[in-house]
mmCIF file of C-alpha atoms in Angstrom:
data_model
loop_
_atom_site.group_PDB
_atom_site.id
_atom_site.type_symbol
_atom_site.label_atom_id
_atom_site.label_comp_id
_atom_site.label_asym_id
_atom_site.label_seq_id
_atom_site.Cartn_x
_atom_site.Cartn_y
_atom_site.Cartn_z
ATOM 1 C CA UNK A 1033 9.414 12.193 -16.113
ATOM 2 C CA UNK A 1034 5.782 12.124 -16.378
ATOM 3 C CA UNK A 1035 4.050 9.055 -15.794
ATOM 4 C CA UNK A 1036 1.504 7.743 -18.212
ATOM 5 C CA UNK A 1037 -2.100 7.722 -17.122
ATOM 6 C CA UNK A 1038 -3.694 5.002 -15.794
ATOM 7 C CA UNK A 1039 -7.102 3.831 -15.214
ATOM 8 C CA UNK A 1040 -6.736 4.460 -11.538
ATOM 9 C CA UNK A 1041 -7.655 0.470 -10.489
ATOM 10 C CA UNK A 1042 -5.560 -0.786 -12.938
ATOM 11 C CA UNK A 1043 -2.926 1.694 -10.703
ATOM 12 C CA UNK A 1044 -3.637 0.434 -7.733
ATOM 13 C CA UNK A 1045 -3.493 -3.387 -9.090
ATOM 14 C CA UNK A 1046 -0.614 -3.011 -10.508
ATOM 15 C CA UNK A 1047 1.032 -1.327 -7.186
ATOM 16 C CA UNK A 1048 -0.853 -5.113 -5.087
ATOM 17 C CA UNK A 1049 1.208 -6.928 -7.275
ATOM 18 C CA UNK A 1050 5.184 -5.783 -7.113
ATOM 19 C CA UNK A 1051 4.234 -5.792 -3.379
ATOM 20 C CA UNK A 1052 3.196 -8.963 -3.663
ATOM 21 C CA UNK A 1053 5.880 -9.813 -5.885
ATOM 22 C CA UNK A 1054 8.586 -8.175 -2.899
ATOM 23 C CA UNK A 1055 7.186 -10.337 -0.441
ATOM 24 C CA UNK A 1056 7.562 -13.200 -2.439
ATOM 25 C CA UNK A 1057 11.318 -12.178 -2.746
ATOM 26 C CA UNK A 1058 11.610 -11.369 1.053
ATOM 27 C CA UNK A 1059 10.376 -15.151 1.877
ATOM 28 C CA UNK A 1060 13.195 -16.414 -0.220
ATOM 29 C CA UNK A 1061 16.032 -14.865 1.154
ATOM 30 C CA UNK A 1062 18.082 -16.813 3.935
ATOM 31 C CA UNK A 1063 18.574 -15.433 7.321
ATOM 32 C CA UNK A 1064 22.370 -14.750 6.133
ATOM 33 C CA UNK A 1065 21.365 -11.977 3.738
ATOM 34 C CA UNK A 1066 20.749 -9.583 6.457
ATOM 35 C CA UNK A 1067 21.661 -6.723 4.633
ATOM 36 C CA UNK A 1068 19.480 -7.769 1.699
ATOM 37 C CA UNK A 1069 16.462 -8.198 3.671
ATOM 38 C CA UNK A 1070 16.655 -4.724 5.260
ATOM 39 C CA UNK A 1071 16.850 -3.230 2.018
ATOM 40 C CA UNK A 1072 13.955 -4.936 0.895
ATOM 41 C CA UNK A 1073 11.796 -4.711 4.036
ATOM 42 C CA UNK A 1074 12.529 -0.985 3.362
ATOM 43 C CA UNK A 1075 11.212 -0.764 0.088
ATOM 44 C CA UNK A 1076 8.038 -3.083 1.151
ATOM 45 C CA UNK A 1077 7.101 -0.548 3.601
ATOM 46 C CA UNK A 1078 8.238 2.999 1.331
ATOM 47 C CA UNK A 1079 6.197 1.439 -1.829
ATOM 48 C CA UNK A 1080 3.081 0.360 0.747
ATOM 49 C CA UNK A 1081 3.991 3.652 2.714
ATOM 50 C CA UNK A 1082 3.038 5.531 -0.844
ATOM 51 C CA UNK A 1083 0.317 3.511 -2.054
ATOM 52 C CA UNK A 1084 -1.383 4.034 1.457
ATOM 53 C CA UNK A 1085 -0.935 8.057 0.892
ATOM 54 C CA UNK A 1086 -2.581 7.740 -2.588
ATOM 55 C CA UNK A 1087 -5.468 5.749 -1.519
ATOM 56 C CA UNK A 1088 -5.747 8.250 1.235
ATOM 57 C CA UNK A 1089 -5.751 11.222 -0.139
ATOM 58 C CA UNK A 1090 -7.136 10.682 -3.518
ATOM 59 C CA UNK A 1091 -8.956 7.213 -4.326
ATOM 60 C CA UNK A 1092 -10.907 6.840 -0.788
ATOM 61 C CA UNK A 1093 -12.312 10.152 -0.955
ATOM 62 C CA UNK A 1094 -13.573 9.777 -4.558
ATOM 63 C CA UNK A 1095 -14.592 6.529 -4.228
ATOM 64 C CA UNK A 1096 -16.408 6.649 -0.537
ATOM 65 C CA UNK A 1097 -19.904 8.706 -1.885
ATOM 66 C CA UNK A 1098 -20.248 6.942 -4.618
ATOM 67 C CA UNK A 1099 -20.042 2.821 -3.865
ATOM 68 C CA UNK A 1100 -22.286 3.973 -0.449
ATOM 69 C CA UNK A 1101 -19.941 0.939 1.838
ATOM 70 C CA UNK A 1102 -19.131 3.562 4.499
ATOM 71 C CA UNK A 1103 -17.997 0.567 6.622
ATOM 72 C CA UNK A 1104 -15.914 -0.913 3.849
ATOM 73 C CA UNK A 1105 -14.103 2.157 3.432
ATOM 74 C CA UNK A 1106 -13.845 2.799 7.321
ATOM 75 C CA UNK A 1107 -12.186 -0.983 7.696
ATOM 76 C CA UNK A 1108 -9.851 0.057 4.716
ATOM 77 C CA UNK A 1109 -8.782 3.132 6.802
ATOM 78 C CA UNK A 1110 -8.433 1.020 9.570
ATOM 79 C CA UNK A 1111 -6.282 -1.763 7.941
ATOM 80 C CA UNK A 1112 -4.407 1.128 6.447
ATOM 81 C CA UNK A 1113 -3.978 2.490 10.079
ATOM 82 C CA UNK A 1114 -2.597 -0.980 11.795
ATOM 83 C CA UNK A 1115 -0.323 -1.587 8.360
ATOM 84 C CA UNK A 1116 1.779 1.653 9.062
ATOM 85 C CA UNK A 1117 2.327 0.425 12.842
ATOM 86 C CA UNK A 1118 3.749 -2.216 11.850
ATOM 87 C CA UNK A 1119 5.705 -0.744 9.111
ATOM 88 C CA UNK A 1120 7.194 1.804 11.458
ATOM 89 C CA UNK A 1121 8.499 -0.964 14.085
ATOM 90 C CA UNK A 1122 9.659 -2.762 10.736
ATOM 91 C CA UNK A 1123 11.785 0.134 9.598
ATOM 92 C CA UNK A 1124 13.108 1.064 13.061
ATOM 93 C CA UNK A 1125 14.270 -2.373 13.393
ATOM 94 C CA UNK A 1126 17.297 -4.667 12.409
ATOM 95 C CA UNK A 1127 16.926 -8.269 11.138
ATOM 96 C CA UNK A 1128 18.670 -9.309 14.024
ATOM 97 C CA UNK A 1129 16.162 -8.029 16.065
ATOM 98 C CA UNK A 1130 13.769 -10.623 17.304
ATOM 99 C CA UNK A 1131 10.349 -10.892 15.404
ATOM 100 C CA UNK A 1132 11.714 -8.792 12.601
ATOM 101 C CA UNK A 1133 10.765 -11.579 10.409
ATOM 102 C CA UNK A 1134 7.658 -12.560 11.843
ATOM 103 C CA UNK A 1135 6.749 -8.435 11.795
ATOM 104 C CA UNK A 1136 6.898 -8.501 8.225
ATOM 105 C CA UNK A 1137 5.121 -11.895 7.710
ATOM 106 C CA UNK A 1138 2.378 -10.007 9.569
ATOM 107 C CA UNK A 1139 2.462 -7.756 7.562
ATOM 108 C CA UNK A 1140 2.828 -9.468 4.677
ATOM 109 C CA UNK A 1141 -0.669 -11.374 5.558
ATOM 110 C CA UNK A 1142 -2.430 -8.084 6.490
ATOM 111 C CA UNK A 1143 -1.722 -6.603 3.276
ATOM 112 C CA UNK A 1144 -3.073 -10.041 1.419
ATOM 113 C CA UNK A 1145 -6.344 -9.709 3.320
ATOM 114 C CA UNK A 1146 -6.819 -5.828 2.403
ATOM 115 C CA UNK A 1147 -5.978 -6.215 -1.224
ATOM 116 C CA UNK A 1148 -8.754 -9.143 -1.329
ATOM 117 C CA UNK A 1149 -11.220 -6.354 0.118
ATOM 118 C CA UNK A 1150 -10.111 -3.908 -2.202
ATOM 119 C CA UNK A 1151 -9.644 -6.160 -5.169
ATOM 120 C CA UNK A 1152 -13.032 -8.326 -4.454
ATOM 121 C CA UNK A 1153 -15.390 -5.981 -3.089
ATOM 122 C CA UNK A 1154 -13.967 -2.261 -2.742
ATOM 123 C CA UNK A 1155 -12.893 -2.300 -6.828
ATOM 124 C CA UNK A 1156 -16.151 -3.892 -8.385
ATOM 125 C CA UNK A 1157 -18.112 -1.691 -6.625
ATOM 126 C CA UNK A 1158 -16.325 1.579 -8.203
ATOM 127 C CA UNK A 1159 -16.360 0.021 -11.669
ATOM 128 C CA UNK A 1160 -20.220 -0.026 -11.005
ATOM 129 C CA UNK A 1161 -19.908 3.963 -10.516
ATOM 130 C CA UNK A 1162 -19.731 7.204 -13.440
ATOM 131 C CA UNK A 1163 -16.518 7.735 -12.002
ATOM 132 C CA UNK A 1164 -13.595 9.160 -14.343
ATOM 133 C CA UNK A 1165 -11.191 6.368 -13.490
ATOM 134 C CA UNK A 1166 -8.680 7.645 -16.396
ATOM 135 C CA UNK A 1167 -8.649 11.415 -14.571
ATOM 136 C CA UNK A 1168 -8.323 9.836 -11.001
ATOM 137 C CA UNK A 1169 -5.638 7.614 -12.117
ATOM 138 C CA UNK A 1170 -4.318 10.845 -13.636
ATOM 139 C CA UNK A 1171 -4.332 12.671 -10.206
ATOM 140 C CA UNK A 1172 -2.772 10.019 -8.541
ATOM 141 C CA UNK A 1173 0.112 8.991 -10.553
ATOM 142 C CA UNK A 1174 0.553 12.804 -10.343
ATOM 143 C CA UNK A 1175 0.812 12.722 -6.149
ATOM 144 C CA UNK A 1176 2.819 9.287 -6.722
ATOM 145 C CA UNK A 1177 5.586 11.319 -8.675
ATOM 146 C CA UNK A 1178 5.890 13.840 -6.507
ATOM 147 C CA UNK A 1179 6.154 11.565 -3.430
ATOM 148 C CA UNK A 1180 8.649 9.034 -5.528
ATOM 149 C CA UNK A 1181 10.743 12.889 -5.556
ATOM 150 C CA UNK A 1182 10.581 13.779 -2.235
ATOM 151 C CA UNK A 1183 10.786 10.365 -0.066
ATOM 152 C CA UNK A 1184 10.187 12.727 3.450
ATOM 153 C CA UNK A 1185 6.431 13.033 2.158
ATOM 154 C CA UNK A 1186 5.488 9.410 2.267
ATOM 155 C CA UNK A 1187 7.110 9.173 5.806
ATOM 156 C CA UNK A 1188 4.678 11.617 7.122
ATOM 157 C CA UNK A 1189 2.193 8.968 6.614
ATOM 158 C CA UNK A 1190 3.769 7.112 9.954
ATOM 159 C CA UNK A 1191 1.785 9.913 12.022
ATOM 160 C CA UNK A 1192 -1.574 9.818 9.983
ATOM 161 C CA UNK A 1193 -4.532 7.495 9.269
#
């Protein structure tokens, strides 16, 4: 399957919102659907887990040189850094487990306050730039695929920043 190309904000905007959109689902669920919260605390942290890789490895990079925010994109790293700590006591844990729901309310408000970065600041800033957007997205819907295909890629990102 190959995935159409994107303008690679309009990627990454689209990936804020079905998290969004799976938080919003998590919050509704009663503390009786245990099983149904560990599913979807799973795929919360495996679609942020991914997201995180292609900002990582692709967008930051291209985007760092030229918006000249060295600190934005250093606090982004950072955020992205404390998100997957979180995520990997999230994943190793069991709803029953005390402050599995508050974990992922935490996390839930971390990743709200780094999408407003990205989305108010971080994204107007590259729009600004003579940056291919269309080939980036391109690049990273590729890396996206081939993560989607083999899940044990996005868990490396547990180790990395």
């Amino acid at each position: 399957m190959v995935t159409k190309p994107h303008d690679a904000i309009t990627m990454l905007i689209a990936d804020h919102k079905n998290v969004r959109a799976l938080f919003a689902q998590y919050e509704k669920l009663s503390d009786r659907s245990k099983v149904n919260k560990k599913k979807l605390a799973d795929q919360i942290c495996h679609e942020l887990l991914m997201h995180a890789q292609i900002e990582e490895q692709i967008f930051y990079p291209a985007v760092r040189k030229p918006i000249h925010d060295d600190a934005l994109m250093d606090e982004a790293l950072v955020e992205h850094a404390n998100a997957k700590e979180l995520i990997e006591q999230i994943m190793a844990m069991d709803p029953d487990d005390e402050l599995y729901d508050a974990k992922v309310k935490v996390l839930s408000e971390q990743i709200e306050h780094h999408v407003g970065e990205e989305e108010d600041d971080m994204f107007l800033q590259v729009r600004k730039t003579k940056l291919d957007l269309n080939a980036l997205g391109a690049e990273m819907a590729e890396l996206k695929e081939r993560s989607s295909a083999e899940p044990a890629l996005s868990m490396l990102f547990h180790s990395g920043v």
